[in-house]
Amino acid sequence: MRIITAAEIAGALTYGALVDALADAFRSDITVPLRHHHPIPQVPGEPEAMLLLMPAWTPPGDGAFVGTKLVSVYPGNGARGLPSIYGSYVLCNGETGAPLAILDGTMLTVWRTACASALASRFLSRKDASSMVMVGAGALAPHLIRAHAAVRPIRNVALWNRSREKAVALAEGLGRTVPGVTITVATDLQAAVEEADIVSCATISSQPIVSGAWLKPGAHLDLVGAYTPAMRECDDAAVTRASLYVDTRTGGLKEAGDIVDPIRRGIIRAEDVRADLFDLCRGRQAGRAHSDEITLFKSVGTAIEDLAAAILVWRSLPL
């Protein structure tokens, strides 16, 4: 069994190739059971930990795969100076069940998450989209910028983060690695959003950051944070102005705060979500209908994406 490191994953993948692999996966017959949540009691005074299991497998036959992402969430790790989330991905032969590899789950996740947003952007953003705002300066931000730039002619990116220092540091680092794209730090988020063709958010905010009133005609809003029903990255105006799309209906209508909360309060209905990535990739829904349409994509992640990314890495690395 092979151990595949974060560096090997980054060296094996390209954003365009992974976007294509995800599109193929959403058109295929990959089986994805509901993710498993297992609470793990801790010593008194420590917050409860959680073990997440995300399995998926391809149809049986030659070249079949089975994969599971194992994620441990230990909220108390911050006090120990440790990450609160660890992840590993186990890829197995789908014919025999024999383990093939263990992949770095954190690196695999940021790549597949960013490329899922880029896949949605292929259907939902304007084809001439050239300006982008990145809200958040965490681990996902550089991948989201590069992934969107792989599918649209992005020329200008404005970074905004609550901590300006983090945004400045990210801008300086990205300026050397994203050729042809001018990266600046935004001080006025509203003004930056009002000019942007694509607005991408990757935060852990519990309150809306982006207002729908700021979105110009034709804008595309990409929401990657707000992965629990108690979190929000956009306000009600955004979800009522925009055409709504999710990565999967199963996850989006259960876990995505930006969708679940407005539905719960009667602002929108579940039927207002026009399509998910299955519908878009299989041609059941076309996506953007006209140049002035405002679109919104909400992602919470799915094991299909992990399996597709892991298979692409496995096939891309030398034996």
mmCIF file of N, CA, C and O in Angstrom, residues 176-251:
data_model
loop_
_atom_site.group_PDB
_atom_site.id
_atom_site.type_symbol
_atom_site.label_atom_id
_atom_site.label_comp_id
_atom_site.label_asym_id
_atom_site.label_seq_id
_atom_site.Cartn_x
_atom_site.Cartn_y
_atom_site.Cartn_z
ATOM 1 N N ARG A 176 3.045 35.662 -7.117
ATOM 2 C CA ARG A 176 4.150 34.985 -7.796
ATOM 3 C C ARG A 176 3.737 33.663 -8.427
ATOM 4 O O ARG A 176 4.532 33.042 -9.130
ATOM 5 N N THR A 177 2.509 33.228 -8.168
ATOM 6 C CA THR A 177 2.129 31.878 -8.607
ATOM 7 C C THR A 177 0.898 31.836 -9.502
ATOM 8 O O THR A 177 0.534 30.760 -9.970
ATOM 9 N N VAL A 178 0.246 32.954 -9.741
ATOM 10 C CA VAL A 178 -0.924 32.987 -10.625
ATOM 11 C C VAL A 178 -0.624 33.959 -11.762
ATOM 12 O O VAL A 178 -1.005 35.132 -11.715
ATOM 13 N N PRO A 179 0.089 33.513 -12.768
ATOM 14 C CA PRO A 179 0.498 34.416 -13.849
ATOM 15 C C PRO A 179 -0.686 34.988 -14.606
ATOM 16 O O PRO A 179 -1.692 34.315 -14.816
ATOM 17 N N GLY A 180 -0.544 36.262 -14.989
ATOM 18 C CA GLY A 180 -1.580 36.921 -15.767
ATOM 19 C C GLY A 180 -2.736 37.459 -14.964
ATOM 20 O O GLY A 180 -3.670 38.037 -15.527
ATOM 21 N N VAL A 181 -2.702 37.284 -13.636
ATOM 22 C CA VAL A 181 -3.784 37.748 -12.777
ATOM 23 C C VAL A 181 -3.237 38.798 -11.807
ATOM 24 O O VAL A 181 -2.244 38.556 -11.117
ATOM 25 N N THR A 182 -3.879 39.950 -11.768
ATOM 26 C CA THR A 182 -3.512 41.006 -10.830
ATOM 27 C C THR A 182 -4.284 40.797 -9.540
ATOM 28 O O THR A 182 -5.513 40.721 -9.547
ATOM 29 N N ILE A 183 -3.572 40.694 -8.425
ATOM 30 C CA ILE A 183 -4.191 40.412 -7.134
ATOM 31 C C ILE A 183 -3.984 41.601 -6.205
ATOM 32 O O ILE A 183 -2.853 42.044 -5.987
ATOM 33 N N THR A 184 -5.077 42.125 -5.672
ATOM 34 C CA THR A 184 -5.035 43.259 -4.764
ATOM 35 C C THR A 184 -5.778 42.915 -3.482
ATOM 36 O O THR A 184 -6.504 41.922 -3.411
ATOM 37 N N VAL A 185 -5.608 43.744 -2.465
ATOM 38 C CA VAL A 185 -6.314 43.582 -1.204
ATOM 39 C C VAL A 185 -7.405 44.645 -1.123
ATOM 40 O O VAL A 185 -7.139 45.838 -1.278
ATOM 41 N N ALA A 186 -8.632 44.215 -0.922
ATOM 42 C CA ALA A 186 -9.776 45.134 -0.861
ATOM 43 C C ALA A 186 -9.953 45.656 0.553
ATOM 44 O O ALA A 186 -9.911 44.885 1.524
ATOM 45 N N THR A 187 -10.159 46.942 0.678
ATOM 46 C CA THR A 187 -10.473 47.522 1.980
ATOM 47 C C THR A 187 -11.978 47.734 2.136
ATOM 48 O O THR A 187 -12.488 47.725 3.249
ATOM 49 N N ASP A 188 -12.679 47.908 1.034
ATOM 50 C CA ASP A 188 -14.128 48.120 1.039
ATOM 51 C C ASP A 188 -14.781 46.917 0.352
ATOM 52 O O ASP A 188 -14.781 46.825 -0.883
ATOM 53 N N LEU A 189 -15.316 45.987 1.130
ATOM 54 C CA LEU A 189 -15.882 44.769 0.557
ATOM 55 C C LEU A 189 -17.053 45.080 -0.351
ATOM 56 O O LEU A 189 -17.175 44.503 -1.440
ATOM 57 N N GLN A 190 -17.942 45.967 0.052
ATOM 58 C CA GLN A 190 -19.108 46.281 -0.769
ATOM 59 C C GLN A 190 -18.686 46.781 -2.142
ATOM 60 O O GLN A 190 -19.203 46.321 -3.169
ATOM 61 N N ALA A 191 -17.756 47.710 -2.175
ATOM 62 C CA ALA A 191 -17.311 48.268 -3.454
ATOM 63 C C ALA A 191 -16.680 47.189 -4.331
ATOM 64 O O ALA A 191 -16.891 47.160 -5.550
ATOM 65 N N ALA A 192 -15.924 46.283 -3.713
ATOM 66 C CA ALA A 192 -15.282 45.222 -4.482
ATOM 67 C C ALA A 192 -16.319 44.265 -5.060
ATOM 68 O O ALA A 192 -16.237 43.868 -6.231
ATOM 69 N N VAL A 193 -17.298 43.891 -4.251
ATOM 70 C CA VAL A 193 -18.340 42.972 -4.718
ATOM 71 C C VAL A 193 -19.160 43.606 -5.834
ATOM 72 O O VAL A 193 -19.532 42.932 -6.813
ATOM 73 N N GLU A 194 -19.443 44.871 -5.718
ATOM 74 C CA GLU A 194 -20.258 45.561 -6.723
ATOM 75 C C GLU A 194 -19.611 45.537 -8.104
ATOM 76 O O GLU A 194 -20.304 45.666 -9.114
ATOM 77 N N GLU A 195 -18.293 45.370 -8.161
ATOM 78 C CA GLU A 195 -17.584 45.354 -9.447
ATOM 79 C C GLU A 195 -17.275 43.953 -9.950
ATOM 80 O O GLU A 195 -16.833 43.781 -11.086
ATOM 81 N N ALA A 196 -17.512 42.933 -9.132
ATOM 82 C CA ALA A 196 -17.007 41.591 -9.435
ATOM 83 C C ALA A 196 -17.965 40.775 -10.291
ATOM 84 O O ALA A 196 -19.187 40.805 -10.102
ATOM 85 N N ASP A 197 -17.391 39.989 -11.194
ATOM 86 C CA ASP A 197 -18.159 39.015 -11.970
ATOM 87 C C ASP A 197 -18.399 37.745 -11.157
ATOM 88 O O ASP A 197 -19.447 37.104 -11.292
ATOM 89 N N ILE A 198 -17.407 37.356 -10.347
ATOM 90 C CA ILE A 198 -17.502 36.174 -9.494
ATOM 91 C C ILE A 198 -17.129 36.577 -8.076
ATOM 92 O O ILE A 198 -16.104 37.231 -7.860
ATOM 93 N N VAL A 199 -17.957 36.193 -7.117
ATOM 94 C CA VAL A 199 -17.683 36.424 -5.706
ATOM 95 C C VAL A 199 -17.626 35.068 -5.029
ATOM 96 O O VAL A 199 -18.620 34.344 -4.989
ATOM 97 N N SER A 200 -16.452 34.707 -4.507
ATOM 98 C CA SER A 200 -16.274 33.415 -3.857
ATOM 99 C C SER A 200 -16.035 33.628 -2.366
ATOM 100 O O SER A 200 -15.235 34.488 -1.974
ATOM 101 N N CYS A 201 -16.726 32.855 -1.535
ATOM 102 C CA CYS A 201 -16.620 32.986 -0.079
ATOM 103 C C CYS A 201 -16.198 31.653 0.528
ATOM 104 O O CYS A 201 -16.833 30.634 0.259
ATOM 105 N N ALA A 202 -15.163 31.687 1.359
ATOM 106 C CA ALA A 202 -14.717 30.488 2.075
ATOM 107 C C ALA A 202 -14.361 30.916 3.493
ATOM 108 O O ALA A 202 -13.212 31.209 3.795
ATOM 109 N N THR A 203 -15.383 30.987 4.346
ATOM 110 C CA THR A 203 -15.205 31.479 5.709
ATOM 111 C C THR A 203 -15.927 30.541 6.683
ATOM 112 O O THR A 203 -16.607 29.608 6.275
ATOM 113 N N ILE A 204 -15.769 30.833 7.958
ATOM 114 C CA ILE A 204 -16.513 30.101 8.989
ATOM 115 C C ILE A 204 -17.494 31.055 9.673
ATOM 116 O O ILE A 204 -17.794 30.915 10.856
ATOM 117 N N SER A 205 -18.017 31.999 8.922
ATOM 118 C CA SER A 205 -18.889 33.018 9.486
ATOM 119 C C SER A 205 -20.253 32.449 9.893
ATOM 120 O O SER A 205 -20.828 31.618 9.185
ATOM 121 N N SER A 206 -20.753 32.920 11.010
ATOM 122 C CA SER A 206 -22.104 32.564 11.440
ATOM 123 C C SER A 206 -23.112 33.636 11.036
ATOM 124 O O SER A 206 -24.317 33.429 11.183
ATOM 125 N N GLN A 207 -22.632 34.773 10.534
ATOM 126 C CA GLN A 207 -23.488 35.872 10.106
ATOM 127 C C GLN A 207 -23.177 36.240 8.664
ATOM 128 O O GLN A 207 -22.036 36.102 8.210
ATOM 129 N N PRO A 208 -24.181 36.699 7.904
ATOM 130 C CA PRO A 208 -23.941 37.054 6.505
ATOM 131 C C PRO A 208 -22.829 38.085 6.342
ATOM 132 O O PRO A 208 -22.737 39.044 7.116
ATOM 133 N N ILE A 209 -21.999 37.864 5.342
ATOM 134 C CA ILE A 209 -20.916 38.789 5.016
ATOM 135 C C ILE A 209 -21.233 39.547 3.736
ATOM 136 O O ILE A 209 -21.000 40.745 3.635
ATOM 137 N N VAL A 210 -21.777 38.836 2.746
ATOM 138 C CA VAL A 210 -22.079 39.426 1.443
ATOM 139 C C VAL A 210 -23.572 39.680 1.332
ATOM 140 O O VAL A 210 -24.382 38.797 1.612
ATOM 141 N N SER A 211 -23.924 40.888 0.912
ATOM 142 C CA SER A 211 -25.330 41.245 0.722
ATOM 143 C C SER A 211 -25.720 41.080 -0.741
ATOM 144 O O SER A 211 -24.963 41.455 -1.650
ATOM 145 N N GLY A 212 -26.902 40.545 -0.956
ATOM 146 C CA GLY A 212 -27.404 40.400 -2.314
ATOM 147 C C GLY A 212 -27.587 41.725 -3.028
ATOM 148 O O GLY A 212 -27.509 41.782 -4.255
ATOM 149 N N ALA A 213 -27.793 42.797 -2.273
ATOM 150 C CA ALA A 213 -27.953 44.116 -2.882
ATOM 151 C C ALA A 213 -26.680 44.582 -3.572
ATOM 152 O O ALA A 213 -26.723 45.463 -4.426
ATOM 153 N N TRP A 214 -25.536 44.015 -3.193
ATOM 154 C CA TRP A 214 -24.265 44.416 -3.788
ATOM 155 C C TRP A 214 -23.998 43.740 -5.123
ATOM 156 O O TRP A 214 -23.127 44.183 -5.882
ATOM 157 N N LEU A 215 -24.676 42.651 -5.417
ATOM 158 C CA LEU A 215 -24.360 41.859 -6.606
ATOM 159 C C LEU A 215 -24.852 42.548 -7.868
ATOM 160 O O LEU A 215 -26.020 42.907 -7.986
ATOM 161 N N LYS A 216 -23.961 42.716 -8.830
ATOM 162 C CA LYS A 216 -24.365 43.370 -10.072
ATOM 163 C C LYS A 216 -25.072 42.370 -10.991
ATOM 164 O O LYS A 216 -24.935 41.147 -10.817
ATOM 165 N N PRO A 217 -25.835 42.851 -11.965
ATOM 166 C CA PRO A 217 -26.450 41.931 -12.923
ATOM 167 C C PRO A 217 -25.385 41.063 -13.580
ATOM 168 O O PRO A 217 -24.332 41.551 -14.004
ATOM 169 N N GLY A 218 -25.645 39.763 -13.644
ATOM 170 C CA GLY A 218 -24.700 38.844 -14.252
ATOM 171 C C GLY A 218 -23.686 38.247 -13.303
ATOM 172 O O GLY A 218 -22.883 37.402 -13.705
ATOM 173 N N ALA A 219 -23.709 38.646 -12.027
ATOM 174 C CA ALA A 219 -22.723 38.152 -11.071
ATOM 175 C C ALA A 219 -23.004 36.700 -10.692
ATOM 176 O O ALA A 219 -24.150 36.239 -10.732
ATOM 177 N N HIS A 220 -21.940 36.007 -10.312
ATOM 178 C CA HIS A 220 -22.041 34.636 -9.807
ATOM 179 C C HIS A 220 -21.483 34.597 -8.392
ATOM 180 O O HIS A 220 -20.352 35.035 -8.149
ATOM 181 N N LEU A 221 -22.272 34.078 -7.456
ATOM 182 C CA LEU A 221 -21.879 33.988 -6.049
ATOM 183 C C LEU A 221 -21.573 32.537 -5.718
ATOM 184 O O LEU A 221 -22.433 31.657 -5.861
ATOM 185 N N ASP A 222 -20.355 32.286 -5.269
ATOM 186 C CA ASP A 222 -19.859 30.941 -4.973
ATOM 187 C C ASP A 222 -19.639 30.835 -3.462
ATOM 188 O O ASP A 222 -18.737 31.478 -2.913
ATOM 189 N N LEU A 223 -20.455 30.026 -2.781
ATOM 190 C CA LEU A 223 -20.426 29.939 -1.316
ATOM 191 C C LEU A 223 -19.896 28.574 -0.892
ATOM 192 O O LEU A 223 -20.538 27.555 -1.128
ATOM 193 N N VAL A 224 -18.736 28.581 -0.237
ATOM 194 C CA VAL A 224 -18.066 27.336 0.138
ATOM 195 C C VAL A 224 -18.073 27.116 1.645
ATOM 196 O O VAL A 224 -17.987 25.994 2.123
ATOM 197 N N GLY A 225 -18.164 28.207 2.414
ATOM 198 C CA GLY A 225 -18.258 28.076 3.861
ATOM 199 C C GLY A 225 -19.700 27.775 4.264
ATOM 200 O O GLY A 225 -20.461 27.186 3.505
ATOM 201 N N ALA A 226 -20.088 28.193 5.478
ATOM 202 C CA ALA A 226 -21.461 27.980 5.961
ATOM 203 C C ALA A 226 -21.906 26.541 5.749
ATOM 204 O O ALA A 226 -22.923 26.266 5.115
ATOM 205 N N TYR A 227 -21.100 25.604 6.279
ATOM 206 C CA TYR A 227 -21.348 24.177 6.061
ATOM 207 C C TYR A 227 -22.202 23.538 7.144
ATOM 208 O O TYR A 227 -22.355 22.317 7.181
ATOM 209 N N THR A 228 -22.774 24.355 8.042
ATOM 210 C CA THR A 228 -23.759 23.855 9.007
ATOM 211 C C THR A 228 -24.989 24.746 8.920
ATOM 212 O O THR A 228 -24.915 25.888 8.453
ATOM 213 N N PRO A 229 -26.151 24.277 9.382
ATOM 214 C CA PRO A 229 -27.366 25.091 9.313
ATOM 215 C C PRO A 229 -27.291 26.382 10.128
ATOM 216 O O PRO A 229 -28.090 27.295 9.899
ATOM 217 N N ALA A 230 -26.334 26.481 11.053
ATOM 218 C CA ALA A 230 -26.221 27.671 11.898
ATOM 219 C C ALA A 230 -25.300 28.731 11.305
ATOM 220 O O ALA A 230 -25.088 29.774 11.928
ATOM 221 N N MET A 231 -24.747 28.503 10.124
ATOM 222 C CA MET A 231 -23.775 29.425 9.533
ATOM 223 C C MET A 231 -24.364 30.110 8.309
ATOM 224 O O MET A 231 -25.201 29.545 7.610
ATOM 225 N N ARG A 232 -23.917 31.332 8.051
ATOM 226 C CA ARG A 232 -24.354 32.086 6.872
ATOM 227 C C ARG A 232 -23.182 32.869 6.302
ATOM 228 O O ARG A 232 -22.398 33.461 7.040
ATOM 229 N N GLU A 233 -23.087 32.935 4.982
ATOM 230 C CA GLU A 233 -22.118 33.808 4.322
ATOM 231 C C GLU A 233 -22.802 34.891 3.504
ATOM 232 O O GLU A 233 -22.199 35.917 3.202
ATOM 233 N N CYS A 234 -24.069 34.673 3.116
ATOM 234 C CA CYS A 234 -24.807 35.685 2.379
ATOM 235 C C CYS A 234 -26.130 35.950 3.079
ATOM 236 O O CYS A 234 -26.586 35.151 3.896
ATOM 237 N N ASP A 235 -26.756 37.075 2.743
ATOM 238 C CA ASP A 235 -28.018 37.425 3.392
ATOM 239 C C ASP A 235 -29.210 36.926 2.572
ATOM 240 O O ASP A 235 -29.057 36.313 1.512
ATOM 241 N N ASP A 236 -30.412 37.201 3.085
ATOM 242 C CA ASP A 236 -31.628 36.739 2.410
ATOM 243 C C ASP A 236 -31.808 37.393 1.048
ATOM 244 O O ASP A 236 -32.371 36.777 0.128
ATOM 245 N N ALA A 237 -31.325 38.623 0.896
ATOM 246 C CA ALA A 237 -31.461 39.302 -0.392
ATOM 247 C C ALA A 237 -30.720 38.548 -1.492
ATOM 248 O O ALA A 237 -31.172 38.504 -2.643
ATOM 249 N N ALA A 238 -29.605 37.943 -1.140
ATOM 250 C CA ALA A 238 -28.838 37.201 -2.142
ATOM 251 C C ALA A 238 -29.603 35.974 -2.611
ATOM 252 O O ALA A 238 -29.684 35.691 -3.818
ATOM 253 N N VAL A 239 -30.190 35.224 -1.683
ATOM 254 C CA VAL A 239 -30.871 33.993 -2.086
ATOM 255 C C VAL A 239 -32.203 34.276 -2.782
ATOM 256 O O VAL A 239 -32.699 33.430 -3.533
ATOM 257 N N THR A 240 -32.788 35.441 -2.548
ATOM 258 C CA THR A 240 -34.031 35.764 -3.254
ATOM 259 C C THR A 240 -33.761 36.396 -4.618
ATOM 260 O O THR A 240 -34.581 36.253 -5.534
ATOM 261 N N ARG A 241 -32.628 37.058 -4.792
ATOM 262 C CA ARG A 241 -32.302 37.666 -6.087
ATOM 263 C C ARG A 241 -31.724 36.655 -7.069
ATOM 264 O O ARG A 241 -31.856 36.817 -8.292
ATOM 265 N N ALA A 242 -31.059 35.621 -6.551
ATOM 266 C CA ALA A 242 -30.273 34.737 -7.400
ATOM 267 C C ALA A 242 -31.033 33.482 -7.798
ATOM 268 O O ALA A 242 -31.954 33.033 -7.107
ATOM 269 N N SER A 243 -30.599 32.889 -8.909
ATOM 270 C CA SER A 243 -30.997 31.524 -9.260
ATOM 271 C C SER A 243 -30.120 30.595 -8.442
ATOM 272 O O SER A 243 -28.891 30.711 -8.444
ATOM 273 N N LEU A 244 -30.732 29.641 -7.733
ATOM 274 C CA LEU A 244 -30.033 28.857 -6.717
ATOM 275 C C LEU A 244 -29.637 27.477 -7.214
ATOM 276 O O LEU A 244 -30.448 26.758 -7.813
ATOM 277 N N TYR A 245 -28.382 27.100 -6.894
ATOM 278 C CA TYR A 245 -27.848 25.793 -7.254
ATOM 279 C C TYR A 245 -27.019 25.256 -6.090
ATOM 280 O O TYR A 245 -26.449 26.026 -5.321
ATOM 281 N N VAL A 246 -26.929 23.939 -5.965
ATOM 282 C CA VAL A 246 -26.155 23.305 -4.903
ATOM 283 C C VAL A 246 -25.295 22.199 -5.500
ATOM 284 O O VAL A 246 -25.513 21.782 -6.635
ATOM 285 N N ASP A 247 -24.314 21.718 -4.721
ATOM 286 C CA ASP A 247 -23.515 20.592 -5.221
ATOM 287 C C ASP A 247 -24.350 19.316 -5.227
ATOM 288 O O ASP A 247 -24.392 18.592 -6.214
ATOM 289 N N THR A 248 -25.024 19.017 -4.117
ATOM 290 C CA THR A 248 -25.981 17.911 -4.076
ATOM 291 C C THR A 248 -27.212 18.370 -3.299
ATOM 292 O O THR A 248 -27.088 19.102 -2.315
ATOM 293 N N ARG A 249 -28.361 17.941 -3.718
ATOM 294 C CA ARG A 249 -29.572 18.305 -2.984
ATOM 295 C C ARG A 249 -29.556 17.690 -1.582
ATOM 296 O O ARG A 249 -30.025 18.300 -0.623
ATOM 297 N N THR A 250 -29.012 16.471 -1.472
ATOM 298 C CA THR A 250 -28.970 15.805 -0.174
ATOM 299 C C THR A 250 -28.230 16.647 0.850
ATOM 300 O O THR A 250 -28.702 16.853 1.974
ATOM 301 N N GLY A 251 -27.066 17.151 0.485
ATOM 302 C CA GLY A 251 -26.289 17.954 1.410
ATOM 303 C C GLY A 251 -26.776 19.383 1.510
ATOM 304 O O GLY A 251 -26.883 19.947 2.597
#
